[in-house]
Short mmCIF file of C-alpha atoms in Angstrom, two decimals:
data_model
loop_
_atom_site.label_atom_id
_atom_site.label_comp_id
_atom_site.label_asym_id
_atom_site.label_seq_id
_atom_site.Cartn_x
_atom_site.Cartn_y
_atom_site.Cartn_z
CA MET A 1 89.65 77.69 61.12
CA VAL A 2 88.93 81.23 62.26
CA GLY A 3 91.59 82.75 64.47
CA ASP A 4 91.11 84.98 67.51
CA THR A 5 90.46 88.44 66.10
CA ARG A 6 90.07 90.23 69.42
CA SER A 7 92.12 93.36 69.88
CA ARG A 8 95.14 92.95 72.14
CA SER A 9 94.21 96.34 73.58
CA ALA A 10 90.87 95.02 74.86
CA PRO A 11 90.51 95.64 78.62
CA VAL A 12 90.59 91.91 79.46
CA HIS A 13 94.24 91.80 78.40
CA ARG A 14 95.11 94.25 81.17
CA LEU A 15 94.38 91.59 83.80
CA GLU A 16 97.29 89.88 85.52
CA ARG A 17 95.04 86.97 86.58
CA GLY A 18 96.60 86.13 89.94
CA SER A 19 94.00 85.26 92.57
CA ALA A 20 92.86 82.86 95.26
CA PHE A 21 90.38 81.51 92.71
CA ALA A 22 93.27 80.29 90.54
CA VAL A 23 94.73 78.49 93.56
CA ARG A 24 91.29 77.04 94.31
CA ALA A 25 91.05 75.70 90.75
CA GLU A 26 94.35 73.84 91.11
CA ALA A 27 93.28 72.48 94.49
CA ALA A 28 89.99 71.33 92.96
CA ARG A 29 91.91 69.49 90.25
CA LEU A 30 93.80 67.49 92.87
CA GLU A 31 90.61 66.93 94.82
CA ALA A 32 88.91 65.52 91.71
CA ALA A 33 91.82 63.10 91.39
CA GLY A 34 91.05 61.75 94.86
CA GLN A 35 93.30 63.80 97.16
CA ASP A 36 91.88 65.06 100.46
CA VAL A 37 92.35 68.81 100.15
CA LEU A 38 92.11 71.26 103.03
CA HIS A 39 90.92 74.51 101.48
CA LEU A 40 92.63 77.42 103.20
CA GLU A 41 92.77 79.57 100.07
CA LEU A 42 89.38 81.27 99.64
CA GLY A 43 87.96 83.64 102.23
CA GLU A 44 84.71 81.70 102.26
CA PRO A 45 83.38 80.98 105.79
CA ASP A 46 82.09 77.43 106.28
CA TRP A 47 79.03 78.36 108.35
CA ARG A 48 75.55 78.90 106.92
CA PRO A 49 74.04 82.42 106.65
CA PRO A 50 72.05 83.75 109.64
CA PRO A 51 68.76 81.90 110.22
CA ALA A 52 66.88 85.20 109.89
CA VAL A 53 68.15 85.52 106.31
CA LEU A 54 66.93 82.06 105.36
CA ASP A 55 63.63 82.71 107.16
CA ALA A 56 63.17 85.91 105.14
CA LEU A 57 63.48 84.10 101.80
CA PRO A 58 59.84 82.98 101.35
CA ALA A 59 58.55 86.56 101.64
CA ALA A 60 61.40 87.83 99.44
CA LEU A 61 60.33 85.31 96.80
CA ALA A 62 56.65 86.27 97.01
CA ASP A 63 56.52 87.65 93.44
CA GLY A 64 59.35 85.48 92.20
CA GLY A 65 61.70 88.45 92.00
CA ARG A 66 60.44 88.99 88.47
CA ARG A 67 60.45 92.78 88.41
CA TYR A 68 63.23 95.32 88.06
CA THR A 69 63.72 97.57 91.05
CA GLU A 70 65.06 101.10 91.12
CA ALA A 71 68.69 101.00 90.03
CA ALA A 72 69.83 102.10 93.49
CA GLY A 73 67.61 99.51 95.14
CA GLU A 74 64.09 99.35 96.53
CA LEU A 75 63.38 102.45 98.61
CA GLU A 76 61.91 100.42 101.49
CA VAL A 77 65.12 98.37 101.72
CA ARG A 78 67.36 101.43 101.45
CA LEU A 79 65.40 103.10 104.24
CA GLN A 80 66.11 100.13 106.51
CA VAL A 81 69.76 100.01 105.48
CA ALA A 82 70.08 103.74 106.11
CA ALA A 83 68.61 103.33 109.60
CA VAL A 84 71.15 100.64 110.49
CA TYR A 85 74.08 102.73 109.27
CA SER A 86 72.78 105.87 110.94
CA GLU A 87 73.07 103.98 114.22
CA LEU A 88 76.52 102.61 113.35
CA MET A 89 77.92 105.97 112.30
CA GLY A 90 76.25 108.02 114.98
CA ALA A 91 74.94 110.40 112.32
CA ARG A 92 71.96 110.46 109.99
CA VAL A 93 72.45 108.47 106.78
CA ASP A 94 69.77 109.42 104.25
CA PRO A 95 68.54 106.62 101.93
CA GLY A 96 69.66 108.82 99.03
CA ARG A 97 73.20 107.94 100.09
CA VAL A 98 72.63 104.19 99.81
CA VAL A 99 73.11 102.14 96.63
CA LEU A 100 72.59 98.37 96.60
CA VAL A 101 75.08 96.75 94.24
CA PRO A 102 75.56 93.10 93.19
CA GLY A 103 78.82 92.48 95.05
CA SER A 104 81.16 94.97 96.67
CA ASN A 105 83.69 94.60 93.84
CA MET A 106 81.14 96.35 91.65
CA VAL A 107 80.97 99.21 94.15
CA LEU A 108 84.64 99.88 93.47
CA TYR A 109 84.34 99.38 89.72
CA LEU A 110 81.38 101.75 89.40
CA THR A 111 83.17 104.30 91.58
CA LEU A 112 86.22 104.12 89.32
CA LEU A 113 84.02 104.68 86.28
CA ALA A 114 82.46 107.68 88.03
CA VAL A 115 85.59 109.47 89.26
CA ALA A 116 88.67 108.31 87.30
CA GLY A 117 89.48 108.82 83.61
CA HIS A 118 91.92 107.05 81.31
CA GLY A 119 95.46 107.33 82.68
CA ASP A 120 94.39 108.69 86.05
CA GLU A 121 96.01 107.13 89.11
CA VAL A 122 94.53 105.22 92.03
CA LEU A 123 96.45 104.57 95.26
CA LEU A 124 95.89 101.10 96.72
CA PRO A 125 97.41 98.99 99.49
CA ASP A 126 100.28 96.56 98.87
CA PRO A 127 99.69 93.85 99.97
CA GLY A 128 96.03 94.18 99.15
CA PHE A 129 93.00 92.48 97.61
CA PRO A 130 94.08 91.60 94.02
CA PRO A 131 90.88 92.86 92.30
CA TYR A 132 91.70 96.41 93.43
CA ALA A 133 94.50 96.69 90.86
CA GLU A 134 92.64 94.63 88.27
CA LEU A 135 89.52 96.80 88.44
CA VAL A 136 91.64 99.94 88.21
CA ARG A 137 93.24 98.57 85.05
CA LEU A 138 89.88 97.55 83.58
CA ALA A 139 88.63 101.11 84.15
CA GLY A 140 91.61 102.43 82.17
CA ALA A 141 93.31 103.96 85.20
CA VAL A 142 96.74 103.20 86.68
CA PRO A 143 97.18 101.37 90.00
CA VAL A 144 99.81 102.94 92.27
CA PRO A 145 100.60 100.74 95.30
CA TYR A 146 101.34 102.25 98.68
CA PRO A 147 103.38 99.81 100.79
CA LEU A 148 102.23 98.06 103.95
CA ARG A 149 105.49 96.74 105.35
CA GLY A 150 105.70 93.77 107.67
CA GLU A 151 108.18 95.52 109.94
CA ALA A 152 105.60 98.29 110.44
CA GLY A 153 102.81 95.86 111.27
CA PHE A 154 101.46 96.11 107.71
CA LEU A 155 100.19 99.63 108.42
CA PRO A 156 100.40 102.47 105.89
CA ASP A 157 102.53 105.57 106.30
CA ALA A 158 100.38 108.66 105.71
CA ASP A 159 103.40 110.77 104.69
CA GLU A 160 104.45 108.14 102.17
CA ILE A 161 100.92 108.07 100.77
CA GLY A 162 101.07 111.84 100.40
CA SER A 163 104.37 111.59 98.53
CA LEU A 164 102.77 109.28 95.96
CA VAL A 165 100.01 111.74 95.06
CA THR A 166 100.42 113.40 91.66
CA ARG A 167 98.23 115.66 89.57
CA ARG A 168 96.71 112.49 88.06
CA THR A 169 95.72 110.91 91.39
CA ARG A 170 91.95 110.66 91.81
CA LEU A 171 91.26 108.02 94.44
CA ILE A 172 92.76 106.11 97.35
CA ILE A 173 91.55 102.72 98.57
CA VAL A 174 91.76 101.90 102.28
CA ASN A 175 91.01 98.45 103.70
CA SER A 176 90.85 97.76 107.44
CA PRO A 177 91.02 95.03 108.64
CA ASN A 178 93.26 94.38 105.70
CA ASN A 179 93.03 91.44 103.34
CA PRO A 180 95.41 89.57 103.42
CA THR A 181 97.31 90.71 106.53
CA GLY A 182 94.55 91.28 109.11
CA SER A 183 96.08 94.60 110.16
CA VAL A 184 93.73 97.25 111.57
CA ILE A 185 94.44 100.93 110.93
CA PRO A 186 94.13 102.94 114.17
CA ALA A 187 91.83 105.96 114.23
CA GLU A 188 94.67 108.48 114.47
CA LEU A 189 96.24 107.09 111.29
CA ILE A 190 92.90 107.21 109.49
CA GLU A 191 92.73 110.89 110.42
CA LYS A 192 96.18 111.50 108.91
CA ILE A 193 95.17 109.72 105.71
CA MET A 194 92.04 111.88 105.56
CA GLU A 195 94.24 114.98 105.80
CA VAL A 196 95.96 113.82 102.61
CA VAL A 197 92.57 113.13 101.04
CA ASP A 198 91.30 116.60 101.86
CA ASP A 199 94.52 118.48 101.05
CA CYS A 200 94.71 116.81 97.63
CA GLU A 201 90.93 116.73 97.01
CA LEU A 202 90.92 112.97 96.46
CA TYR A 203 88.10 110.48 96.67
CA VAL A 204 88.54 107.68 99.18
CA VAL A 205 86.99 104.23 99.17
CA PHE A 206 86.84 102.48 102.52
CA ASP A 207 86.54 98.76 101.86
CA GLU A 208 84.65 97.57 104.93
CA ALA A 209 84.30 93.89 103.94
CA TYR A 210 85.79 92.86 107.30
CA ARG A 211 84.30 95.68 109.37
CA GLU A 212 82.40 93.33 111.67
CA PHE A 213 85.66 91.68 112.73
CA LYS A 214 87.10 94.98 113.94
CA PRO A 215 87.52 95.51 117.70
CA GLY A 216 84.74 97.61 119.17
CA GLY A 217 81.67 96.02 117.65
CA GLY A 218 82.10 96.64 113.96
CA ARG A 219 81.69 100.40 113.65
CA PRO A 220 83.00 101.81 110.35
CA SER A 221 86.48 103.28 110.03
CA LEU A 222 85.04 106.78 110.06
CA TYR A 223 82.33 108.08 112.32
CA GLY A 224 79.71 110.80 112.23
CA ASP A 225 82.11 113.65 111.47
CA LEU A 226 82.71 112.12 108.02
CA ALA A 227 79.34 110.50 107.41
CA GLU A 228 78.51 113.32 104.99
CA HIS A 229 81.98 113.77 103.50
CA PRO A 230 81.44 114.55 99.78
CA ARG A 231 84.26 112.31 98.50
CA THR A 232 84.04 109.28 100.79
CA ILE A 233 82.62 105.94 99.67
CA PHE A 234 81.95 103.15 102.13
CA MET A 235 82.11 99.82 100.33
CA GLU A 236 80.20 97.30 102.40
CA SER A 237 79.75 93.56 101.95
CA LEU A 238 77.76 90.78 103.60
CA SER A 239 80.02 88.06 102.14
CA LYS A 240 82.40 87.52 105.04
CA SER A 241 80.55 88.67 108.13
CA HIS A 242 77.29 86.96 107.17
CA SER A 243 78.68 84.01 105.16
CA MET A 244 76.84 85.18 102.06
CA CYS A 245 79.61 85.12 99.44
CA GLY A 246 77.38 83.71 96.71
CA TRP A 247 74.53 86.15 97.32
CA ARG A 248 76.59 89.09 95.98
CA ALA A 249 75.17 91.62 98.40
CA GLY A 250 77.20 94.83 98.20
CA ILE A 251 76.29 98.21 99.66
CA ALA A 252 77.67 101.63 98.78
CA ILE A 253 77.21 104.57 101.14
CA THR A 254 78.35 107.88 99.74
CA ALA A 255 77.32 111.47 98.96
CA PRO A 256 73.96 111.84 97.15
CA GLU A 257 75.57 113.18 93.96
CA LEU A 258 77.94 110.24 93.66
CA ALA A 259 75.20 107.80 94.69
CA LYS A 260 73.15 109.07 91.75
CA ASP A 261 76.12 108.56 89.44
CA LEU A 262 76.54 105.00 90.67
CA ALA A 263 72.83 104.35 90.11
CA ASP A 264 73.09 105.75 86.56
CA LEU A 265 75.97 103.36 85.89
CA MET A 266 73.92 100.51 87.35
CA VAL A 267 71.12 101.25 84.86
CA ASN A 268 73.58 100.65 82.04
CA THR A 269 75.42 97.64 83.49
CA THR A 270 73.65 95.33 85.94
CA CYS A 271 70.29 97.22 85.97
CA CYS A 272 69.82 96.48 89.69
CA MET A 273 70.71 94.05 92.43
CA PRO A 274 68.39 91.02 92.24
CA ALA A 275 65.20 91.91 94.09
CA VAL A 276 65.26 88.72 96.16
CA VAL A 277 68.74 89.52 97.49
CA GLN A 278 67.75 93.10 98.29
CA ARG A 279 64.84 91.97 100.42
CA ILE A 280 66.90 89.79 102.74
CA ILE A 281 69.51 92.50 103.45
CA PRO A 282 67.60 94.03 106.41
CA ALA A 283 67.31 90.59 108.04
CA ALA A 284 71.06 90.13 107.61
CA LEU A 285 71.96 93.54 109.03
CA ASN A 286 69.75 92.94 112.06
CA SER A 287 71.34 89.55 112.86
CA ARG A 288 73.71 91.21 115.32
CA GLU A 289 73.95 88.39 117.88
CA TRP A 290 74.59 85.78 115.17
CA VAL A 291 77.39 87.88 113.67
CA THR A 292 78.99 88.49 117.06
CA GLU A 293 79.10 84.75 117.71
CA ARG A 294 80.81 84.16 114.35
CA VAL A 295 83.35 86.91 114.99
CA VAL A 296 84.28 85.16 118.27
CA GLU A 297 84.61 81.85 116.42
CA ALA A 298 86.79 83.47 113.72
CA ALA A 299 89.12 84.79 116.43
CA ARG A 300 89.28 81.34 118.02
CA ARG A 301 90.34 79.85 114.69
CA ARG A 302 92.97 82.51 114.04
CA HIS A 303 94.46 82.03 117.49
CA LEU A 304 94.64 78.28 117.02
CA VAL A 305 96.44 78.58 113.68
CA HIS A 306 98.74 81.32 114.96
CA GLY A 307 99.65 79.22 117.98
CA GLU A 308 100.73 76.40 115.67
CA LEU A 309 102.58 78.60 113.19
CA VAL A 310 104.86 80.22 115.77
CA THR A 311 106.28 76.80 116.70
CA MET A 312 106.98 75.65 113.13
CA PRO A 313 110.48 75.72 111.61
CA GLY A 314 111.07 78.40 109.00
CA ILE A 315 107.84 80.29 109.77
CA ARG A 316 107.48 83.72 111.32
CA SER A 317 103.96 84.93 112.09
CA ALA A 318 103.10 88.62 111.98
CA GLY A 319 100.45 88.15 114.67
CA VAL A 320 96.81 87.17 115.00
CA GLY A 321 95.26 90.33 113.55
CA GLU A 322 91.55 90.54 112.75
CA GLY A 323 89.31 89.15 110.03
CA LEU A 324 89.65 85.71 108.48
CA TYR A 325 93.33 85.44 107.56
CA LEU A 326 96.86 84.99 108.81
CA PHE A 327 99.82 86.11 106.70
CA PRO A 328 102.98 84.38 107.94
CA ASP A 329 106.47 85.00 106.58
CA ILE A 330 107.88 81.80 105.05
CA THR A 331 111.24 83.13 103.85
CA GLY A 332 112.98 81.08 106.54
CA THR A 333 112.14 77.94 104.56
CA GLY A 334 114.39 79.02 101.69
CA LEU A 335 111.44 78.71 99.29
CA SER A 336 109.64 81.43 97.38
CA ASP A 337 106.01 81.91 98.40
CA ARG A 338 104.82 80.41 95.10
CA GLU A 339 107.06 77.34 95.41
CA PHE A 340 106.08 76.91 99.05
CA SER A 341 102.37 77.05 98.21
CA ARG A 342 102.76 74.71 95.24
CA ARG A 343 104.68 72.10 97.21
CA LEU A 344 102.45 72.35 100.27
CA LEU A 345 99.40 71.67 98.10
CA ASN A 346 100.90 68.87 96.02
CA GLU A 347 102.66 67.10 98.90
CA THR A 348 100.13 67.54 101.71
CA GLY A 349 96.82 68.68 100.21
CA VAL A 350 96.86 71.97 102.15
CA SER A 351 95.88 74.85 99.87
CA VAL A 352 97.10 78.38 100.71
CA VAL A 353 97.70 81.47 98.55
CA PRO A 354 101.17 82.84 97.69
CA GLY A 355 101.62 86.27 99.22
CA SER A 356 103.03 87.74 96.01
CA VAL A 357 99.51 87.49 94.53
CA TYR A 358 98.65 90.41 96.84
CA GLY A 359 101.49 92.65 95.73
CA ARG A 360 105.22 93.19 95.92
CA GLN A 361 105.19 93.59 99.71
CA GLY A 362 103.43 90.24 100.03
CA ALA A 363 106.32 88.25 98.54
CA GLY A 364 107.77 85.74 100.99
CA HIS A 365 104.42 85.27 102.75
CA VAL A 366 101.39 83.05 102.32
CA ARG A 367 97.77 83.81 103.12
CA ILE A 368 95.99 81.24 105.27
CA ALA A 369 92.20 81.54 105.37
CA CYS A 370 90.98 80.36 108.79
CA THR A 371 87.56 79.55 107.37
CA GLN A 372 87.33 75.84 108.14
CA SER A 373 86.33 74.03 111.32
CA ILE A 374 88.73 73.71 114.24
CA ASP A 375 89.24 70.03 113.38
CA ARG A 376 90.11 70.78 109.77
CA LEU A 377 92.42 73.64 110.71
CA THR A 378 94.16 71.40 113.27
CA GLU A 379 94.70 68.76 110.58
CA ALA A 380 96.00 71.37 108.15
CA MET A 381 98.53 72.59 110.69
CA ARG A 382 99.60 68.99 111.41
CA ARG A 383 100.26 68.39 107.71
CA MET A 384 102.09 71.68 107.37
CA ARG A 385 104.33 70.84 110.33
CA VAL A 386 105.16 67.41 108.87
CA PHE A 387 105.96 69.07 105.54
CA LEU A 388 108.31 71.58 107.16
CA GLU A 389 110.02 69.11 109.45
CA GLY A 390 110.63 66.78 106.50
CA MET A 391 112.33 69.42 104.36
CA ALA A 392 116.01 69.22 103.48
CA TRP A 393 117.13 72.45 105.13
CA PRO A 394 119.89 74.34 103.31
CA HIS A 395 120.78 76.20 106.50
CA ALA A 396 120.09 76.23 110.20
CA ILE A 397 116.39 76.40 111.06
CA PRO A 398 115.61 79.88 112.45
#
């Protein structure tokens, strides 16, 4: 029998492997055994993509998608994407600034390969999307968390971010609305963070996966005054806002020089985004009314879950926030977030993600994805309440 001869220094061994997908796999195991599972772990909306996207498919499939496109994406598509973002940003976005990438995670990974070397440091939010740190490690760089504390509304402190910058720091990642907390960084705080970026000559990635859920109609975190900033990368996704998780439609908007670097990396990795997916992106971006309706529905779901959580024993909710998630504090139960999530799943069939998956500051919380129907969310909250009220409490219920 031949043993595993892979090097222990191979990049895959840098992964810590904590994610909502791991929770989903355990939930699926119980589901296969016959348990009715309420999936509140993945940020995967239950509604279908916009009708205009599905209507655009026949034309997108006209040649079967059999040809490679330019690495950055078909020029005609990038022109349409650039027009949409010019309107959003209130400043001209040239198509040379647009790169179409298979999934927004790859936008970050390619950016890391373009700007950070081995041992360089990348500042990222804690709690934050787990692949941030994993992709940094895979690129050979070092993740440096900047804390988002519950008592501060899960907002960053610009001075604290500045104190974490060293001579090895190359990049900072900013996510608003934040996954998993739903916190939205106000414009004045964004400006302070940009002062750090400029003073230290850093690159900054704005993960805009939940941009459409932001108050004010979904405009990006930065407006026209930074549309041509040489070290800013907007990392856009259609997964959440357009319910297109499986399509892997990511968009990078950045300076022309960096856009060219990303395209060069695409040539040598994924070649290009699938042509069929590229061709439905304009239809998705122009489905404004459909998206607005789904944003309203997402808020309705969050409010329903929040309203239930604040009346449950041992639970303290940080607020409704924006996006798809709630991130309640469960320390009042006397359980760790991992034990709470494990027991909730096994005893009730409600699947949520332990907050510690998202970083040190997430410990003692769980992430609840409000991505199911009102009826399913109501049932999940009923089961969770029964679970909590049936616990043997070691102390007075707060």
